[in-house]
Coordinates of N, CA and C in Angstrom, one line a residue:
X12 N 6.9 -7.8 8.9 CA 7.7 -7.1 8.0 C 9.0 -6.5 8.7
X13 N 8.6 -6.1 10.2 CA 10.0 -5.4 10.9 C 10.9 -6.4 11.7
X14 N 10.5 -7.9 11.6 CA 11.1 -9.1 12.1 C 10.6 -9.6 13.2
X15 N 9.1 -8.3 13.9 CA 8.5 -9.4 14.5 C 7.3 -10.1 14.4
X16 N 7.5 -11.3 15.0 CA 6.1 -11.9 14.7 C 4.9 -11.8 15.5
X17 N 3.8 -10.9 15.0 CA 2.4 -10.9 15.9 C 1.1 -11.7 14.8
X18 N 0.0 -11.9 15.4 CA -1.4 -12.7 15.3 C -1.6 -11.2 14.2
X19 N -2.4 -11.5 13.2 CA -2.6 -10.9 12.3 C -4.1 -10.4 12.8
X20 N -4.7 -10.4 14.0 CA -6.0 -10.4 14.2 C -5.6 -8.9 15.3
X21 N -4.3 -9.0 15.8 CA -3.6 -8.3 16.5 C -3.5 -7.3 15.9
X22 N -3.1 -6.7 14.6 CA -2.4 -5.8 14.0 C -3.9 -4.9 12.9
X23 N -3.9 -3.4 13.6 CA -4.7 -2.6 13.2 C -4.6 -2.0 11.3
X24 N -5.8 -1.6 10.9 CA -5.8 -1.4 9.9 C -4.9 -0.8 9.1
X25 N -4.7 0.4 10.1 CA -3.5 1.7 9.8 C -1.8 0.8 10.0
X26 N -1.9 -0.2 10.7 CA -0.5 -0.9 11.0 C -0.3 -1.9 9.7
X27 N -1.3 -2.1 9.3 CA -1.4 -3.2 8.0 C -1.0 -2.4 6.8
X28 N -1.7 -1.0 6.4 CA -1.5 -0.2 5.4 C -0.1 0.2 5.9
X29 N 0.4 0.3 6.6 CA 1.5 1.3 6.7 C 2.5 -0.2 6.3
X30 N 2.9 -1.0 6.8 CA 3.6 -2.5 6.1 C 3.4 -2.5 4.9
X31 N 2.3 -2.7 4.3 CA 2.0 -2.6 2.8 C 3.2 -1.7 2.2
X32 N 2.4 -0.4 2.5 CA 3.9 0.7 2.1 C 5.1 0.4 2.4
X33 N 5.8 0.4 3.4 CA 6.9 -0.2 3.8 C 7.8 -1.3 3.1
X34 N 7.0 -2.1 3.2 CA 7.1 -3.2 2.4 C 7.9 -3.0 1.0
X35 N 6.2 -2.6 -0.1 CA 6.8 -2.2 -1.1 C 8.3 -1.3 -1.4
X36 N 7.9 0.4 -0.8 CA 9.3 1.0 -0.4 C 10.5 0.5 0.0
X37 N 10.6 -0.3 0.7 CA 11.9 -1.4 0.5 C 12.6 -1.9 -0.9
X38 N 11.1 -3.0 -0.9 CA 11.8 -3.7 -2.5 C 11.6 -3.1 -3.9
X39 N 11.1 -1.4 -3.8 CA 11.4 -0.7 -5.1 C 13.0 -0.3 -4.9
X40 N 13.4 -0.3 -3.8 CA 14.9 0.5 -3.6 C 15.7 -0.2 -4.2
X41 N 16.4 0.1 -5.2 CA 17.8 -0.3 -5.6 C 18.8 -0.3 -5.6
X42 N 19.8 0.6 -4.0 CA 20.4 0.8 -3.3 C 20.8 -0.2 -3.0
X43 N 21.8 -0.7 -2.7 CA 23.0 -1.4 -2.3 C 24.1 -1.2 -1.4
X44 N 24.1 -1.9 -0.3 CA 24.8 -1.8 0.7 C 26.4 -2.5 0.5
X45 N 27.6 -1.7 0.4 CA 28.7 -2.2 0.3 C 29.4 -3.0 1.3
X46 N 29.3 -4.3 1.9 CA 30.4 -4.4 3.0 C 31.6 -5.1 2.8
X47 N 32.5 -5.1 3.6 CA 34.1 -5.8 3.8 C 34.4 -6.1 5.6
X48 N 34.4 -7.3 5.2 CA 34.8 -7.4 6.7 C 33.5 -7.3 8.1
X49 N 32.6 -7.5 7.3 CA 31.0 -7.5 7.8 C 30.8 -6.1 8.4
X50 N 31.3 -5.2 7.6 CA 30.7 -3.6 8.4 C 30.9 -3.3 7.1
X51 N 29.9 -2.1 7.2 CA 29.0 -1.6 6.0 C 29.7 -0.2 5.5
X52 N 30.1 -0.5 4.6 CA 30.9 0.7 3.7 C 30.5 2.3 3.1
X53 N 29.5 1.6 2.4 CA 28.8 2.5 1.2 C 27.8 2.4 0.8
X54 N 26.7 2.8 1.1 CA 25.0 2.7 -0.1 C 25.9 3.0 -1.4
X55 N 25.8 2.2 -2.7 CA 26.0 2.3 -4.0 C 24.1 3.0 -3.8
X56 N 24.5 3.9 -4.9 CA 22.8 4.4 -5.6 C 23.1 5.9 -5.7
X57 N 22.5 6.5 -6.5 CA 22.1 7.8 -6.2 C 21.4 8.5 -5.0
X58 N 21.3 9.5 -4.8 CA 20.8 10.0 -3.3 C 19.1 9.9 -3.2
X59 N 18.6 9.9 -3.9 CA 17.5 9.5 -3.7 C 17.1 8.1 -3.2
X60 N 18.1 6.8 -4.1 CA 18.0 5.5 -3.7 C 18.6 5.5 -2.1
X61 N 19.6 6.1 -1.8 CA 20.2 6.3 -0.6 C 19.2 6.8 0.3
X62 N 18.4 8.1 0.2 CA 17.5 8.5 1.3 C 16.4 7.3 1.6
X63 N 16.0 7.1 0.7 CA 14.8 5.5 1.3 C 15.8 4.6 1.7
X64 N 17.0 3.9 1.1 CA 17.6 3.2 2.2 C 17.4 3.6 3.3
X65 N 18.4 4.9 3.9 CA 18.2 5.2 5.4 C 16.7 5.6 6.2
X66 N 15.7 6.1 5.1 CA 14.7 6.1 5.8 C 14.2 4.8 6.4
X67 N 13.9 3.4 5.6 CA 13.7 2.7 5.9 C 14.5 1.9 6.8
X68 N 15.5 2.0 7.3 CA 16.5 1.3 8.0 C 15.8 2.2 9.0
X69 N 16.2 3.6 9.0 CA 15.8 4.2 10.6 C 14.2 3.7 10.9
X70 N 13.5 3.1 10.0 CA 12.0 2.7 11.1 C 12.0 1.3 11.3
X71 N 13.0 0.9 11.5 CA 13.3 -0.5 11.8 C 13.3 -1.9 10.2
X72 N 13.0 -1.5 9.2 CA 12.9 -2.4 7.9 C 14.0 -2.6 7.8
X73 N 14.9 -4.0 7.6 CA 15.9 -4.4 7.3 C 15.8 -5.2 5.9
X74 N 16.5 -4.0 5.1 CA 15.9 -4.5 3.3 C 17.0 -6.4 2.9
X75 N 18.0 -6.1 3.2 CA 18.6 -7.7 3.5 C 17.5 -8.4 3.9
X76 N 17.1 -8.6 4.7 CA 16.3 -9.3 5.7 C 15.1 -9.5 4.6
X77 N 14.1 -8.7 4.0 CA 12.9 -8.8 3.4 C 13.2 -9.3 2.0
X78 N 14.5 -8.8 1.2 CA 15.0 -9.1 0.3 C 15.3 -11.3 0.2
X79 N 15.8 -11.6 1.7 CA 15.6 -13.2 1.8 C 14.6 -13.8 1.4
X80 N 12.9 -13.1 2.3 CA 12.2 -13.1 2.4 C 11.6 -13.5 1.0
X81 N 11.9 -12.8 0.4 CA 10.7 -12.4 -1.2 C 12.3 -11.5 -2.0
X82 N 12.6 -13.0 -2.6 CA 13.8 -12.6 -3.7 C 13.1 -11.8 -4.9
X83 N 14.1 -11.4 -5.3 CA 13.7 -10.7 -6.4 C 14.1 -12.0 -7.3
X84 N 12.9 -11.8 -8.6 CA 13.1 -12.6 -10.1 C 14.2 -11.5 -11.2
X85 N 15.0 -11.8 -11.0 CA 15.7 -10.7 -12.2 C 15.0 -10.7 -13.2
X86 N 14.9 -11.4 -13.9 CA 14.5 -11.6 -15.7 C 13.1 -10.7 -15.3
X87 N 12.5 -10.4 -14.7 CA 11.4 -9.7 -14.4 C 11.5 -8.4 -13.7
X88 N 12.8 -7.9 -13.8 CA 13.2 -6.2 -12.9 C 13.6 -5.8 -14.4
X89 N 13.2 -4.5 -14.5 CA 13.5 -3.6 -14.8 C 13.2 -2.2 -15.0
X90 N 14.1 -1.2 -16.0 CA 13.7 0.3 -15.8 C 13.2 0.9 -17.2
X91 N 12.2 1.6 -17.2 CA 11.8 2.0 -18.6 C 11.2 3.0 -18.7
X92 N 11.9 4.6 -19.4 CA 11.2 5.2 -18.9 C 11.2 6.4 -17.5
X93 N 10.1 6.3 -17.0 CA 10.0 7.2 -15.7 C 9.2 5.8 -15.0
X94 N 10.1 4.9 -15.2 CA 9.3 3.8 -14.5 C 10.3 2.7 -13.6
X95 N 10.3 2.2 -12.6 CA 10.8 0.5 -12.4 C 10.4 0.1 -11.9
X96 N 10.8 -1.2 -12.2 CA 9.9 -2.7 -11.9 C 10.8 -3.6 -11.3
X97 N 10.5 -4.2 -9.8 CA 11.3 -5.2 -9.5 C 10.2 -6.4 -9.3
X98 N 10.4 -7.4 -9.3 CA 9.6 -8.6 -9.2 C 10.2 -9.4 -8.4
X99 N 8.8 -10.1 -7.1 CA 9.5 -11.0 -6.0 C 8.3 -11.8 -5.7
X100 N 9.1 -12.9 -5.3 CA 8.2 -14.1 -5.0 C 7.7 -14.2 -3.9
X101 N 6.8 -13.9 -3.5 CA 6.1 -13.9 -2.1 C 5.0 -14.4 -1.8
X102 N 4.9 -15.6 -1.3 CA 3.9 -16.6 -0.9 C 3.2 -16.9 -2.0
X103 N 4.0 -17.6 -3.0 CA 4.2 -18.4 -3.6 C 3.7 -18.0 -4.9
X104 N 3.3 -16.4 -5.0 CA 3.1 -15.8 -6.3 C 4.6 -14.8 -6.3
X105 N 3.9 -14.1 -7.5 CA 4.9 -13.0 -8.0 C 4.3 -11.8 -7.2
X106 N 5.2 -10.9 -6.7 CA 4.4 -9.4 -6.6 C 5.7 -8.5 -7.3
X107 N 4.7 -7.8 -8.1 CA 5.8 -6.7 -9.1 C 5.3 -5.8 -8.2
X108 N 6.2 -4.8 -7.9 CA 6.5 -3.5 -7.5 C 6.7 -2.4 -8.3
X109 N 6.4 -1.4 -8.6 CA 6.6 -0.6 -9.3 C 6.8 1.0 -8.9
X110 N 8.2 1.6 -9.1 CA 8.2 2.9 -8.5 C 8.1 3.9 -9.7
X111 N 7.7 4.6 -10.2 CA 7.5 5.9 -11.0 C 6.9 6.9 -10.5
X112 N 6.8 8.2 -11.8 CA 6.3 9.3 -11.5 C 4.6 9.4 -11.3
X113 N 4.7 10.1 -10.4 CA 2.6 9.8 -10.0 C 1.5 9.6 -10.9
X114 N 2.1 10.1 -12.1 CA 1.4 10.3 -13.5 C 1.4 9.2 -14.4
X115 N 2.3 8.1 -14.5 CA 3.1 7.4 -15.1 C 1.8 6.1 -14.3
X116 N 2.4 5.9 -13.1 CA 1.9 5.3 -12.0 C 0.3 5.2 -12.2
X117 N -0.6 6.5 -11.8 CA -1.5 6.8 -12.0 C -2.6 5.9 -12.9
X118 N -1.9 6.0 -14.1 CA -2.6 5.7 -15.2 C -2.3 4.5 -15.3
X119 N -1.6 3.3 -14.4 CA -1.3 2.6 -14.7 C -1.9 1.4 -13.7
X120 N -3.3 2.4 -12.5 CA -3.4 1.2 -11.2 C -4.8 1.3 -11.5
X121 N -5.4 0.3 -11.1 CA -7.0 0.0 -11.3 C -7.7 0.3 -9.8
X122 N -6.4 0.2 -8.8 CA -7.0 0.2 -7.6 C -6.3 0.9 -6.5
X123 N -6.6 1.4 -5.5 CA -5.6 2.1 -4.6 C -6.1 1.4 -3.2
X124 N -5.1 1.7 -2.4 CA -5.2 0.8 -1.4 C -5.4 1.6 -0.1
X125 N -7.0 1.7 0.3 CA -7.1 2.3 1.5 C -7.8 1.7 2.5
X126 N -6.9 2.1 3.6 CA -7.6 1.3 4.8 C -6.7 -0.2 4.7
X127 N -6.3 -0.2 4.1 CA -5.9 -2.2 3.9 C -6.7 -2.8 3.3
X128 N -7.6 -2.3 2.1 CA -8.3 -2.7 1.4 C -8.0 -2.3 0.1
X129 N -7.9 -3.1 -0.8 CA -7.9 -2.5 -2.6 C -9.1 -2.3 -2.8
X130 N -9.5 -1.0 -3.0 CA -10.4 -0.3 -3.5 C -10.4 -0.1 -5.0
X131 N -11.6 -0.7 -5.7 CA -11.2 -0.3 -7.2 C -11.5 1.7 -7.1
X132 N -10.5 2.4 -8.5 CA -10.1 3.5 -8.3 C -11.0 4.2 -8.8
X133 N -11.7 5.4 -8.4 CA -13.1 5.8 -8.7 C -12.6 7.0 -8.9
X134 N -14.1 8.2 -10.0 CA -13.6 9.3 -10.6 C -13.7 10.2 -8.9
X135 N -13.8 9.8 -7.9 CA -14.2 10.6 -6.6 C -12.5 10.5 -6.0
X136 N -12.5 9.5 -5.9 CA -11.1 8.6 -5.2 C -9.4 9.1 -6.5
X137 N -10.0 9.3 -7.3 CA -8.8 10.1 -8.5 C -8.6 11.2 -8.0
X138 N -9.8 11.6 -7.7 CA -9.8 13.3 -7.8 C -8.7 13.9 -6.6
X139 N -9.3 12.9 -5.5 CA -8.7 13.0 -3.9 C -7.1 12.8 -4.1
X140 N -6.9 11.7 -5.0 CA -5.4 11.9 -4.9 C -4.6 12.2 -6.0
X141 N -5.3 12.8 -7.1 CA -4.5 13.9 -7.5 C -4.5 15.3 -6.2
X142 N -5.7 15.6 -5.9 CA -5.7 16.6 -5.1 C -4.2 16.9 -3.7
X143 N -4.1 15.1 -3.1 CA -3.2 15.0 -2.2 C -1.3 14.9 -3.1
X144 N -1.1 14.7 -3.9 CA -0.5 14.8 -5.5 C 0.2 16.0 -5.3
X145 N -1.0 16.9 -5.9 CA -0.7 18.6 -5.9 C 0.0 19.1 -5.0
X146 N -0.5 19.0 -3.4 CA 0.0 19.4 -2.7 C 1.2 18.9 -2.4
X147 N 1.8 17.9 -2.6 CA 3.2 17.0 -2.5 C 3.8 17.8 -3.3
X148 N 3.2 17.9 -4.7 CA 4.3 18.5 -5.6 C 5.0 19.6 -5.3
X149 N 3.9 20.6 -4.8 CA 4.2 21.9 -4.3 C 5.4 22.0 -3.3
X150 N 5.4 21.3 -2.6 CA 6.0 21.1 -0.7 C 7.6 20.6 -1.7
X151 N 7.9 19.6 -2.6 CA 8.7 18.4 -2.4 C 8.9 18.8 -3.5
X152 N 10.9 18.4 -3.8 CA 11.0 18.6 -4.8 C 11.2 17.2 -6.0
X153 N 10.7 16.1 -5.5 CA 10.5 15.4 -6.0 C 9.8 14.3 -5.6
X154 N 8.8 13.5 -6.6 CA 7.8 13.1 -5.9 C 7.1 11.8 -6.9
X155 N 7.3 10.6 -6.5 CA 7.0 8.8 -7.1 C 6.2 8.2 -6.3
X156 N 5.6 7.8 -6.7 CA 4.6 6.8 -6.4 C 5.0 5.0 -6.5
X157 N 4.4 4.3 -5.8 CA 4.5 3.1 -5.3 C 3.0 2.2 -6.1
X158 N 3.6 1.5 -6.5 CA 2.0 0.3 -6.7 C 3.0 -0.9 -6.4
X159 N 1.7 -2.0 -6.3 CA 1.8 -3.6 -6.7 C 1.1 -4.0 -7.4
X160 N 1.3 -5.4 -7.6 CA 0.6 -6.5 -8.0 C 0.8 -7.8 -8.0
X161 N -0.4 -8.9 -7.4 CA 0.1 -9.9 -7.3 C -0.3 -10.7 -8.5
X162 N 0.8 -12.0 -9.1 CA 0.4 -12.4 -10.3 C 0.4 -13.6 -10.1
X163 N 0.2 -14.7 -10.6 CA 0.6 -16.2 -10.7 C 1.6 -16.0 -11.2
X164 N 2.7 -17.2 -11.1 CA 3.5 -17.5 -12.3 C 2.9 -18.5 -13.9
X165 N 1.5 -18.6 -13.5 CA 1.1 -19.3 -14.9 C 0.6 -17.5 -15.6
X166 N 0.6 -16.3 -14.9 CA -0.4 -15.7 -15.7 C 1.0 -14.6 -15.9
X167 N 2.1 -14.9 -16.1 CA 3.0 -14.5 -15.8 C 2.9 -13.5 -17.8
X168 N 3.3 -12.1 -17.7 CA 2.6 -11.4 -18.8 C 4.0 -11.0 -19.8
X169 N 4.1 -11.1 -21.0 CA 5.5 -11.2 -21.5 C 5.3 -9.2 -22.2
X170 N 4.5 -8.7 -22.0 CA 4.3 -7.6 -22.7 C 4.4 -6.4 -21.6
X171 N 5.2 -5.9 -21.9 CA 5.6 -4.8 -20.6 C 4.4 -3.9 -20.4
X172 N 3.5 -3.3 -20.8 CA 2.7 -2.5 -20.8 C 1.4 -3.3 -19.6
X173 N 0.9 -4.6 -20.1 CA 0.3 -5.0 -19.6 C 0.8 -6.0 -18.6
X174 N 1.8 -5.6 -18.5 CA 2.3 -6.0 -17.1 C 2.2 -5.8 -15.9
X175 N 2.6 -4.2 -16.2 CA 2.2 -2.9 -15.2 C 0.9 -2.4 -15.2
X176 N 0.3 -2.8 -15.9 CA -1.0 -2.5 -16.1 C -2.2 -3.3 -14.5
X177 N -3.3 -2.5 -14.3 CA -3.9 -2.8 -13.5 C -3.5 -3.2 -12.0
X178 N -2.3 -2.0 -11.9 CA -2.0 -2.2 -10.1 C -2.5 -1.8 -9.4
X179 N -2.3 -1.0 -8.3 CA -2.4 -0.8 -6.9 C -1.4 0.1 -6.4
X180 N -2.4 1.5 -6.5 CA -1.5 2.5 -5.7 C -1.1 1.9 -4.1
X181 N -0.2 2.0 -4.1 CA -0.2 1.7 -2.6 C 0.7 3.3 -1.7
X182 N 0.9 4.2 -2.5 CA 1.9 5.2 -1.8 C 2.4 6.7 -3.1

C-alpha cells in the first residue's frame, strides 16, 4: 500500500490492520490535488477532505499512486445523506468504501475488522465500540467512520440501501 513490496508472511497483524485502514482512508478522500507544470498547487475539497489528504501523504500513502492501483467505477460513487460511497476495482472485484457518520455507518456493517480479521459484529463487540465512539465524540469535534466491502461484479446491487448494507467497520 506505501509502494513497497514485502512477503505477506512478513507483515504483522497490527501492520495488516493498519493498511486496511489506510487504504480505505485514502480512497474515501475526495480531495483533489491541483497541478500546473507538474508542481502541486491546491487540495480542491473542504478542510476536512484536505486534513486526510495531508494526513495520509505525511505517513507515506500516495493517493495518485493507490487511486492507479484500484480506479474508482464512477457510476458507482456517490453521496447521500451523512453518507459516501466510492467504488474501486481491486483484484478483480469491486470494493465500495464507505465514509459516514458512526451511526449511519454503524447500522449499516455486519462485521468489524479486528486484528486483520472480519469478525461478525456481536452485542459485546457493539457495545466496545460504541463505548470507543463516545469517547471520540467527546475529545473531537468531528467524527466518521470507514467500512468496506468486497462484491463481484455479477452480484453487483442496483438498490442503494442494500448496497451499503452488510459492511465492515474498518475505522
Amino acid at each position: 500500500l506505501d509502494g513497497k513490496l514485502k512477503k505477506a508472511e512478513d507483515v504483522d497483524e497490527e501492520e495488516k490492520s493498519y493498511g486496511i485502514f489506510m487504504h480505505s482512508l485514502v480512497l474515501s478522500n475526495y480531495a483533489e490535488v491541483m497541478n500546473v507544470n507538474n508542481k502541486r498547487l491546491d487540495i480542491i475539497q473542504d478542510e476536512r477532505e484536505k486534513a486526510i489528504f495531508y494526513y495520509t501523504e505525511e505517513k507515506g500513502f500516495d493517493k495518485s499512486l493507490i487511486e492507479s492501483i484500484v480506479p474508482k467505477v464512477e457510476a458507482f460513487t456517490f453521496e447521500e445523506k451523512s453518507l459516501k460511497v466510492s467504488t474501486h476495482i481491486i483484484n478483480e472485484k469491486m470494493r465500495i468504501v464507505s465514509r459516514g457518520t458512526p451511526e449511519e455507518l454503524m447500522k449499516r456493517c455486519s462485521y468489524i475488522l479486528l486484528d486483520s480479521k472480519f469478525v461478525k459484529k456481536t452485542r459485546t463487540i457493539y457495545k466496545e465500540v460504541n463505548r470507543v465512539l463516545n469517547d471520540m465524540i467527546k475529545r473531537c469535534c468531528t467524527v466518521y467512520a470507514l467500512a468496506i466491502k468486497d462484491v463481484t461484479k455479477a452480484n453487483i446491487i442496483a438498490n442503494v440501501d442494500a448496497y451499503v448494507n452488510g459492511m465492515t467497520l474498518v475505522a
